[in-house]
Amino acid sequence: GHFLETAAALLPEVEVQGLVAADLRRLRLEWLGLEQAWTRLRRGLNGRGANGWGRRRDGGVPAAQLDAFERRLRAATARIEGASRAHQRGYANLRQWSGSLQEDVRRLRMLPAETQFGDLGRMVRDLARSHGKEVEVDVQGLSTEADREVLQRLKDPVIHLVRNAVSHGIEPPTARLEAGKRAAGRIIVTVAVQDGRLTVRIEDDGRGVDDGAIARRAVQRGLLSAGEAADTPRERLRQFLLEPGFSTADAITELSGRGMGMSIVREALARLQGTLTLDDRRGGGTVVTLSAPVLLSNRRLLFVAVGEHVLALSASDVVRLHHAAAGDVFTLAGRSMLRLDDADLPVTTLAAYLGVSDAPPASGRLAVAVVRREGEGPVALVVDGFLTARDGLVSSIEEVGLDPARFLGTVLLEDGAPALVVNLGGLGATLGTAPVFDAASPVAAAPPPVILVVDDSITTRTLERSILEAHGYTVELCVDGRDALDRLAGTHVDLIVSDVEMPHMDGFTLLQSVKGDPRTAGIPFILVTSRDAEEDRERGLRLGADAYIVKTRFDQGELLEGIRRLL
């Protein structure tokens, strides 16, 4: 316990150091820009007279004073570079150490399913005998490990569902024999980890779900008209079983009839960002599948922007990221849909899901996270932008008192501020029937900036392209400087990211050519190279580079920060 408390206290320090690292990167970029401006100013001053640096000109600054200023500037640059490198080394060590610590915490939290479900078989057999039924129980996967809190929170829902199988599913022996079945019913509980999530599957060979009884009870309670009940899809009918007070039992018994159990199961799963699916078993019976995260605390998170808010999504729920145009959204049967790779997905905004705002996107370009749904097709979830993806220590939502159906907890951002972690478990149920966007008159889309990536390494080109496209930029690729100059002759480019060491024409020569041509001289230019010598960096800045990034210390945050500063 003491170790876990210490780990929980120390791990946020990694976030704070991440903030310091980001500040140092920004300071370094600003300082490099200042140094570049000074280099340009010095060239201008140096070219004003034949006497050059060495003498004082009328109205000018003494050469000795300028030289002294330049020495101080270079000394400050060296100190900033040294501090940045030292912090990067310390930060890397801290991240490595914290990663090991988080793995230790993860192992300590993991327990086998047997700790919670080991006595499930005996409990069901005793329960069945007390109610005149014969049930064979097979509990599989008890060695499967998961977060102890996840297992504890799933125990009551699993027990309730197994009791439901005994009460509603398994028939008395005489009824089973009359139906041509074995006198003893069978319940199989399987615990497993699939696609990074813990699943508990409860299968019985009983009478199955009576959709007709559900429809009749919904009509009796005024939830549906008789006509609506006849046309309601099976999946929608079965959602009524999860509503408080809804039951198909004719009488209240020890096991059933109150209609509260399934709604409590749904609420417990919502707190875990879990899901429940109810299916028919082949050959008769019912299959209920529960799905929940294997580990509650540390998770891979995708950070997104919604208005002025930074929110986090569980990365395990996100199938893919995509950029689309508002014009790709259309209305089908009163619902907004998005055509994506020959598939039509229902689409909503994260703002609408959370009730933050009903405002349409500020731009015609949509950042879309395709979110998986258990037992149903995916949903296209629109946000204002993708920020980053990283592991985070998620605190419990009970600590901040927010709706667990909407939020899982909080996580610290790199600046130490908390961000809410969104619970996407209820996303499908809240998809409205009204259009989210006005597809008939989409907002005029501003074209995204075009970035030219020049590198002879296909690996580097692919990496940089994926980073930049994920952040909304249009990317053009070239294999060397000569190819880039040919492309610039006929293509509009807003910024250039180039390697230095390339065949045919290296990055320095390309930079010199770009800055020497009045038609392209104004295009911002970033060098990303393996050359980390001070003289190479000075040469690049002297030739007009707006930023100089070393590949061995490559940080996509530094590249993106530089691009945002220059565009």
XYZ file of C-alpha atoms in Angstrom:
567
model
C 0.000 0.000 0.000
C 2.806 2.409 0.856
C 4.470 1.660 -2.495
C 1.280 2.443 -4.410
C 0.843 5.722 -2.508
C 4.445 6.689 -3.258
C 4.022 5.827 -6.931
C 0.822 7.852 -7.177
C 2.590 10.833 -5.624
C 5.710 10.608 -7.790
C 4.244 9.883 -11.216
C 2.706 13.376 -11.635
C 6.268 14.729 -11.314
C 6.868 13.274 -14.777
C 4.049 15.500 -16.050
C 5.651 18.556 -14.427
C 8.998 17.753 -15.991
C 7.215 17.368 -19.309
C 5.999 20.944 -18.873
C 9.554 22.134 -18.161
C 10.771 20.291 -21.267
C 8.073 21.968 -23.373
C 9.003 25.391 -21.969
C 12.667 24.762 -22.758
C 11.775 23.747 -26.313
C 9.759 26.914 -26.800
C 12.526 29.048 -25.268
C 15.096 27.384 -27.486
C 13.012 27.985 -30.600
C 12.458 31.630 -29.683
C 16.149 32.082 -28.935
C 17.147 30.500 -32.230
C 14.782 32.884 -33.973
C 16.401 35.797 -32.124
C 19.864 34.572 -33.096
C 18.789 34.228 -36.713
C 17.387 37.765 -36.662
C 20.678 38.991 -35.246
C 22.617 37.185 -38.004
C 20.503 38.874 -40.645
C 20.862 42.259 -38.925
C 24.634 41.838 -38.731
C 24.820 41.051 -42.442
C 22.845 44.212 -43.136
C 25.039 46.348 -40.926
C 28.174 44.783 -42.318
C 27.143 45.639 -45.856
C 26.524 49.324 -45.274
C 30.079 50.471 -45.912
C 33.392 49.391 -47.306
C 35.020 49.651 -43.899
C 33.002 46.669 -42.639
C 32.868 45.706 -38.986
C 36.165 47.163 -37.966
C 35.407 50.865 -37.716
C 32.752 53.125 -36.325
C 30.663 54.709 -39.036
C 28.756 57.994 -38.663
C 25.676 57.364 -36.559
C 26.572 53.707 -36.145
C 27.505 51.449 -33.254
C 31.178 50.831 -32.359
C 32.421 47.529 -33.750
C 33.822 46.517 -30.364
C 30.396 46.941 -28.768
C 28.761 44.857 -31.506
C 31.413 42.157 -31.111
C 30.861 42.095 -27.357
C 27.114 41.761 -27.843
C 27.641 38.908 -30.290
C 29.936 37.090 -27.830
C 27.303 37.407 -25.109
C 24.640 36.165 -27.512
C 26.717 33.123 -28.437
C 27.517 32.401 -24.788
C 23.830 32.579 -23.877
C 23.000 30.296 -26.803
C 25.552 27.752 -25.591
C 24.103 27.853 -22.066
C 20.559 27.362 -23.332
C 21.664 24.490 -25.563
C 23.551 22.895 -22.665
C 20.623 23.290 -20.256
C 18.248 21.890 -22.848
C 20.443 18.850 -23.492
C 20.954 18.233 -19.759
C 17.236 18.456 -19.075
C 16.424 16.203 -22.005
C 18.773 13.567 -20.610
C 17.268 13.889 -17.136
C 13.744 13.888 -18.503
C 14.457 10.776 -20.585
C 15.827 9.019 -17.501
C 12.829 10.115 -15.452
C 10.408 8.854 -18.107
C 12.234 5.534 -18.277
C 12.163 5.235 -14.502
C 8.499 6.219 -14.315
C 7.683 3.687 -17.023
C 9.266 0.961 -14.912
C 7.424 2.246 -11.863
C 4.101 2.248 -13.681
C 4.743 -1.311 -14.814
C 5.430 -2.294 -11.197
C 2.204 -0.584 -10.144
C 0.337 -2.378 -12.912
C 1.644 -5.778 -11.787
C 0.725 -5.074 -8.173
C -2.824 -4.160 -9.165
C -3.323 -7.245 -11.324
C -5.089 -10.242 -9.774
C -6.496 -13.456 -11.265
C -10.253 -13.592 -11.882
C -10.445 -16.513 -9.454
C -10.217 -14.040 -6.553
C -13.724 -12.762 -7.385
C -15.345 -15.525 -9.429
C -13.820 -18.660 -7.925
C -16.935 -19.582 -5.915
C -19.399 -18.672 -8.676
C -20.104 -22.284 -9.655
C -20.971 -23.404 -6.156
C -23.192 -20.357 -5.601
C -25.197 -21.025 -8.791
C -25.649 -24.722 -8.064
C -26.921 -23.972 -4.547
C -29.259 -21.295 -5.897
C -30.637 -23.578 -8.602
C -31.302 -26.441 -6.177
C -33.159 -24.143 -3.797
C -35.547 -23.280 -6.652
C -36.083 -26.762 -8.002
C -33.788 -26.472 -11.029
C -30.812 -28.452 -12.212
C -27.893 -26.406 -13.519
C -24.398 -27.392 -14.585
C -21.935 -24.511 -14.288
C -18.604 -24.181 -16.069
C -16.461 -21.189 -15.123
C -13.524 -20.760 -17.511
C -10.548 -18.398 -17.580
C -10.156 -17.972 -13.820
C -6.410 -17.488 -14.290
C -7.027 -14.374 -16.430
C -5.520 -11.331 -14.719
C -7.056 -7.864 -14.489
C -7.041 -4.807 -12.257
C -8.373 -5.842 -8.860
C -10.755 -2.857 -8.809
C -12.178 -3.848 -12.208
C -12.773 -7.397 -10.973
C -14.357 -6.135 -7.760
C -16.710 -3.808 -9.622
C -17.704 -6.560 -12.064
C -18.481 -9.123 -9.379
C -21.992 -7.897 -8.515
C -23.066 -7.407 -12.175
C -21.838 -10.909 -13.045
C -23.633 -12.422 -10.066
C -26.845 -10.649 -11.049
C -26.617 -11.832 -14.652
C -25.978 -15.412 -13.576
C -28.980 -15.196 -11.239
C -31.002 -13.892 -14.192
C -29.891 -16.900 -16.207
C -31.161 -19.196 -13.448
C -34.421 -17.257 -12.977
C -35.370 -16.214 -16.518
C -33.324 -18.509 -18.690
C -33.040 -22.071 -17.370
C -36.401 -23.884 -17.354
C -37.534 -26.401 -14.737
C -36.463 -29.998 -15.539
C -39.930 -31.083 -16.677
C -40.273 -28.145 -19.080
C -36.830 -28.832 -20.507
C -37.631 -32.510 -21.067
C -40.888 -31.560 -22.796
C -38.914 -29.216 -25.084
C -36.521 -32.037 -26.009
C -33.656 -30.723 -23.869
C -31.588 -32.321 -21.137
C -33.139 -31.969 -17.697
C -30.092 -30.073 -16.429
C -29.508 -26.638 -17.825
C -26.038 -25.366 -18.562
C -24.388 -22.019 -17.786
C -20.899 -21.195 -19.029
C -19.013 -18.188 -17.668
C -15.853 -17.300 -19.593
C -13.358 -14.666 -18.472
C -10.796 -13.526 -21.075
C -8.806 -10.582 -22.375
C -9.654 -9.646 -25.969
C -8.320 -6.645 -27.900
C -6.879 -5.171 -24.718
C -10.158 -5.354 -22.772
C -11.485 -7.714 -20.137
C -14.569 -9.653 -21.262
C -16.911 -11.790 -19.190
C -19.252 -13.928 -21.299
C -22.298 -15.533 -19.606
C -23.972 -18.153 -21.780
C -27.003 -20.296 -20.960
C -29.035 -22.863 -22.928
C -32.369 -21.770 -21.499
C -35.481 -20.355 -23.111
C -33.811 -17.211 -24.462
C -35.043 -13.629 -24.531
C -38.770 -13.220 -25.150
C -38.906 -10.166 -27.403
C -42.691 -10.393 -27.558
C -42.945 -10.124 -23.766
C -40.677 -7.084 -23.827
C -42.849 -5.408 -26.463
C -46.067 -6.148 -24.538
C -44.633 -4.764 -21.286
C -43.366 -1.652 -23.100
C -46.889 -1.059 -24.470
C -48.428 -1.636 -21.013
C -46.090 0.966 -19.513
C -46.803 3.466 -22.281
C -43.248 3.396 -23.615
C -44.429 2.300 -27.068
C -47.686 2.260 -28.945
C -48.914 -1.052 -30.353
C -47.914 0.049 -33.843
C -44.459 1.150 -32.713
C -43.903 -2.106 -30.854
C -44.509 -4.085 -34.027
C -41.920 -2.045 -35.962
C -39.262 -1.570 -33.259
C -36.009 -3.437 -34.028
C -35.009 -6.243 -31.686
C -31.908 -4.376 -30.484
C -34.007 -1.363 -29.457
C -36.566 -3.531 -27.666
C -33.855 -5.184 -25.609
C -32.568 -1.796 -24.488
C -35.743 -1.535 -22.365
C -34.395 -4.346 -20.178
C -31.690 -1.930 -19.020
C -34.186 0.740 -17.932
C -34.985 1.139 -14.203
C -38.167 -0.644 -13.160
C -38.594 -2.576 -16.405
C -39.161 -6.320 -15.983
C -40.955 -9.036 -17.928
C -41.502 -11.148 -14.791
C -45.150 -11.631 -13.860
C -44.438 -11.689 -10.132
C -41.808 -10.413 -7.747
C -39.666 -13.201 -6.295
C -36.340 -13.454 -4.507
C -34.609 -13.659 -7.871
C -36.541 -11.348 -10.163
C -39.448 -9.062 -10.887
C -38.357 -5.701 -9.465
C -36.826 -4.492 -12.720
C -33.900 -2.782 -11.022
C -31.136 -5.342 -11.496
C -30.268 -4.722 -15.139
C -30.266 -0.946 -14.727
C -27.858 -1.338 -11.807
C -25.674 -3.564 -13.989
C -25.645 -0.877 -16.686
C -24.742 1.833 -14.166
C -21.893 -0.252 -12.748
C -20.525 -0.822 -16.235
C -20.836 2.875 -17.102
C -18.569 3.697 -14.169
C -15.995 1.339 -15.657
C -16.420 2.580 -19.226
C -17.770 -0.878 -19.842
C -20.415 -2.190 -22.199
C -23.043 -4.919 -22.220
C -24.332 -6.827 -25.233
C -27.262 -9.235 -25.248
C -27.400 -11.856 -28.005
C -29.215 -15.069 -28.842
C -27.285 -18.293 -28.387
C -27.102 -20.596 -31.378
C -29.306 -23.596 -30.570
C -31.374 -21.648 -28.031
C -30.554 -19.584 -24.997
C -28.878 -16.271 -24.288
C -25.364 -14.850 -24.364
C -24.559 -11.744 -22.310
C -21.096 -10.222 -22.767
C -19.574 -7.640 -20.459
C -16.543 -5.660 -21.588
C -14.383 -3.377 -19.432
C -10.811 -2.036 -19.342
C -8.206 -4.481 -18.039
C -6.567 -1.721 -16.015
C -8.290 1.319 -14.568
C -5.494 3.650 -13.505
C -2.850 4.028 -16.207
C -4.246 4.197 -19.743
C -3.248 5.174 -23.239
C -5.130 8.404 -23.912
C -5.853 10.544 -26.963
C -6.031 14.248 -26.081
C -8.412 16.357 -28.173
C -9.591 19.959 -28.276
C -13.259 20.918 -27.918
C -13.612 24.682 -27.972
C -11.300 25.961 -25.254
C -11.316 22.623 -23.433
C -8.746 19.834 -23.542
C -10.362 16.421 -23.092
C -8.993 12.879 -23.182
C -10.423 9.769 -24.842
C -9.376 6.216 -24.057
C -7.220 5.185 -27.030
C -8.602 1.649 -26.870
C -11.995 3.034 -27.946
C -10.632 4.863 -30.989
C -10.361 2.831 -34.187
C -8.756 5.535 -36.345
C -8.277 9.268 -36.802
C -9.401 11.020 -39.953
C -9.821 14.477 -41.445
C -12.947 15.116 -43.505
C -14.796 18.061 -45.029
C -18.092 19.297 -43.620
C -19.527 18.701 -47.067
C -18.975 14.952 -46.577
C -21.729 14.953 -43.935
C -25.229 14.174 -45.208
C -28.621 13.463 -43.698
C -30.206 10.011 -43.857
C -33.561 9.352 -42.192
C -33.136 12.478 -40.063
C -29.690 11.477 -38.805
C -26.312 12.970 -39.716
C -24.046 10.495 -41.476
C -20.462 10.626 -42.733
C -19.230 8.653 -45.727
C -15.817 7.181 -44.833
C -14.053 4.553 -46.958
C -17.271 3.368 -48.642
C -19.069 3.105 -45.294
C -21.736 5.420 -43.883
C -21.177 6.154 -40.177
C -23.517 8.014 -37.818
C -21.758 11.229 -36.818
C -22.004 13.512 -33.812
C -19.778 16.035 -32.100
C -18.083 15.443 -28.775
C -19.439 18.828 -27.715
C -23.015 17.676 -28.377
C -22.412 14.377 -26.565
C -21.176 16.222 -23.475
C -23.715 19.025 -23.768
C -20.967 21.630 -24.036
C -22.324 23.453 -27.074
C -24.514 22.906 -30.088
C -22.385 25.197 -32.251
C -21.233 23.772 -35.595
C -17.515 23.310 -36.279
C -15.619 26.575 -36.684
C -14.116 25.373 -39.948
C -15.285 23.241 -42.818
C -12.474 20.776 -42.058
C -13.511 18.146 -39.523
C -11.231 16.216 -37.161
C -12.953 12.839 -36.831
C -12.218 10.087 -34.324
C -13.885 6.822 -35.350
C -15.053 5.224 -32.089
C -15.867 1.542 -31.628
C -19.134 0.392 -30.022
C -19.609 -3.072 -28.572
C -22.156 -5.030 -30.562
C -22.819 -2.144 -32.963
C -21.071 -0.333 -35.770
C -18.611 2.500 -35.112
C -19.504 6.173 -34.693
C -17.726 9.178 -36.218
C -17.011 11.588 -33.373
C -16.069 15.142 -34.397
C -13.699 17.228 -32.273
C -12.021 20.572 -32.902
C -8.548 19.067 -33.165
C -6.190 16.262 -32.202
C -3.477 17.252 -29.726
C -1.356 14.267 -28.678
C -1.471 10.669 -27.467
C 0.297 9.392 -24.356
C -0.140 7.277 -21.248
C -1.806 8.940 -18.275
C -2.660 8.125 -14.680
C -6.463 8.466 -14.467
C -7.935 9.430 -11.115
C -11.354 8.230 -10.020
C -14.371 10.259 -11.135
C -15.813 9.991 -7.617
C -13.096 12.409 -6.484
C -14.564 15.270 -8.529
C -18.258 14.384 -8.378
C -19.034 14.421 -12.118
C -21.463 12.207 -13.992
C -19.804 8.761 -14.372
C -21.955 8.106 -17.438
C -20.059 10.903 -19.197
C -16.632 10.944 -17.534
C -14.183 8.337 -16.274
C -11.973 10.612 -14.200
C -9.243 13.174 -14.608
C -5.660 13.160 -15.833
C -2.944 15.767 -15.426
C -1.814 17.688 -18.484
C 1.822 18.591 -18.992
C 1.224 22.022 -17.455
C -0.184 20.397 -14.311
C -3.812 21.308 -15.062
C -6.438 18.524 -14.925
C -8.255 17.286 -18.024
C -11.449 15.263 -17.986
C -11.339 11.737 -19.414
C -14.520 11.110 -21.415
C -16.554 7.952 -20.996
C -17.620 6.924 -24.497
C -19.635 3.924 -23.296
C -22.971 5.705 -23.750
C -22.174 7.341 -27.055
C -24.409 5.133 -29.193
C -27.469 5.617 -27.010
C -27.250 9.413 -27.259
C -27.019 9.724 -31.037
C -29.881 12.080 -31.834
C -32.292 11.933 -34.710
C -31.714 15.569 -35.714
C -28.820 16.525 -37.978
C -25.695 17.629 -36.131
C -24.505 19.669 -39.116
C -26.377 21.559 -41.790
C -25.193 19.417 -44.674
C -27.029 21.566 -47.191
C -24.924 24.626 -46.386
C -21.586 23.540 -44.959
C -19.150 26.083 -43.629
C -16.663 27.164 -46.275
C -13.521 25.164 -45.669
C -10.253 27.035 -45.351
C -7.566 25.064 -47.182
C -5.036 23.538 -44.791
C -1.407 24.706 -44.982
C 0.755 22.765 -47.450
C 4.071 21.467 -46.086
C 6.801 20.147 -48.365
C 8.816 17.330 -46.725
C 12.192 16.693 -48.372
C 14.154 13.602 -47.269
C 15.810 10.714 -49.084
C 14.807 8.247 -46.319
C 11.387 6.715 -46.968
C 11.095 5.915 -43.251
C 11.641 9.538 -42.230
C 9.321 10.835 -44.962
C 6.566 8.459 -43.868
C 6.979 9.327 -40.177
C 6.916 13.081 -40.743
C 3.989 12.796 -43.156
C 1.903 10.801 -40.656
C 2.642 13.306 -37.864
C 1.786 16.327 -39.976
C -1.337 14.889 -41.620
C -2.658 13.804 -38.211
C -2.488 17.492 -37.215
C -4.409 18.713 -40.252
C -1.665 19.697 -42.689
C -1.474 18.776 -46.360
C 1.880 17.132 -47.088
C 3.894 16.962 -50.322
C 6.914 14.616 -50.470
C 10.247 14.980 -52.297
C 13.303 12.723 -52.243
C 16.070 15.365 -52.566
C 16.745 19.056 -53.122
C 16.553 18.886 -56.899
C 13.161 17.185 -56.734
C 12.005 19.865 -54.283
C 13.008 22.749 -56.550
C 11.122 21.150 -59.429
C 8.057 20.790 -57.196
C 8.275 24.401 -55.986
C 8.183 25.622 -59.581
C 4.601 24.422 -59.990
C 3.167 23.873 -56.492
C 2.100 26.300 -53.777
C 3.914 25.508 -50.520
C 3.452 27.204 -47.133
C 6.465 25.671 -45.336
C 9.428 23.369 -46.093
C 10.828 20.643 -43.807
C 14.090 19.284 -45.205
C 16.910 16.894 -44.389
C 20.502 18.008 -45.028
C 22.313 14.919 -46.274
C 20.656 13.941 -49.556
C 21.911 12.890 -53.011
C 21.929 15.220 -56.054
C 21.293 18.333 -53.939
C 21.677 18.527 -50.162
C 19.529 20.530 -47.758
C 21.967 23.419 -47.377
C 22.067 23.944 -51.148
C 18.271 23.675 -51.329
C 17.921 26.210 -48.508
C 20.296 28.612 -50.240
C 18.390 28.253 -53.527
C 15.008 28.821 -51.879
C 16.118 31.880 -49.942
C 17.938 33.265 -52.979
C 14.855 33.189 -55.196
C 12.480 36.155 -54.612
C 9.500 33.911 -55.483
C 10.268 31.461 -52.649
C 12.391 33.474 -50.228
C 9.440 34.059 -47.891
C 8.645 30.358 -47.385
C 9.567 29.273 -43.822
C 12.257 26.577 -43.846
C 12.969 23.983 -41.105
C 16.038 21.745 -41.236
C 15.632 18.303 -39.627
C 18.996 16.551 -39.770
C 21.295 14.100 -38.016
C 24.075 16.726 -38.024
C 24.354 18.051 -34.482
C 27.659 19.950 -34.751
C 27.497 23.596 -33.749
C 29.055 24.725 -37.031
C 26.350 22.912 -39.034
C 23.602 24.541 -37.007
C 25.209 27.959 -37.437
C 25.556 27.371 -41.165
C 21.890 26.471 -41.494
C 20.736 29.544 -39.568
C 23.163 31.755 -41.485
C 21.687 30.517 -44.777
C 18.225 31.487 -43.577
C 16.734 28.408 -41.850
C 13.934 29.328 -39.459
C 14.585 26.320 -37.189
C 17.200 23.585 -36.872
C 16.118 20.239 -35.350
C 18.503 17.352 -34.690
C 17.090 13.912 -35.568
C 18.858 12.126 -32.713
C 16.886 14.312 -30.295
C 13.807 14.414 -32.514
C 10.631 15.353 -30.674
C 7.460 15.713 -32.710
C 6.299 18.367 -30.247
C 9.311 20.530 -31.146
C 8.589 20.139 -34.870
C 4.902 20.970 -34.478
C 5.650 23.908 -32.187
C 8.066 25.285 -34.743
C 5.537 24.909 -37.545
C 2.797 26.622 -35.535
C 5.174 29.477 -34.750
C 6.079 29.984 -38.407
C 2.671 29.612 -40.076
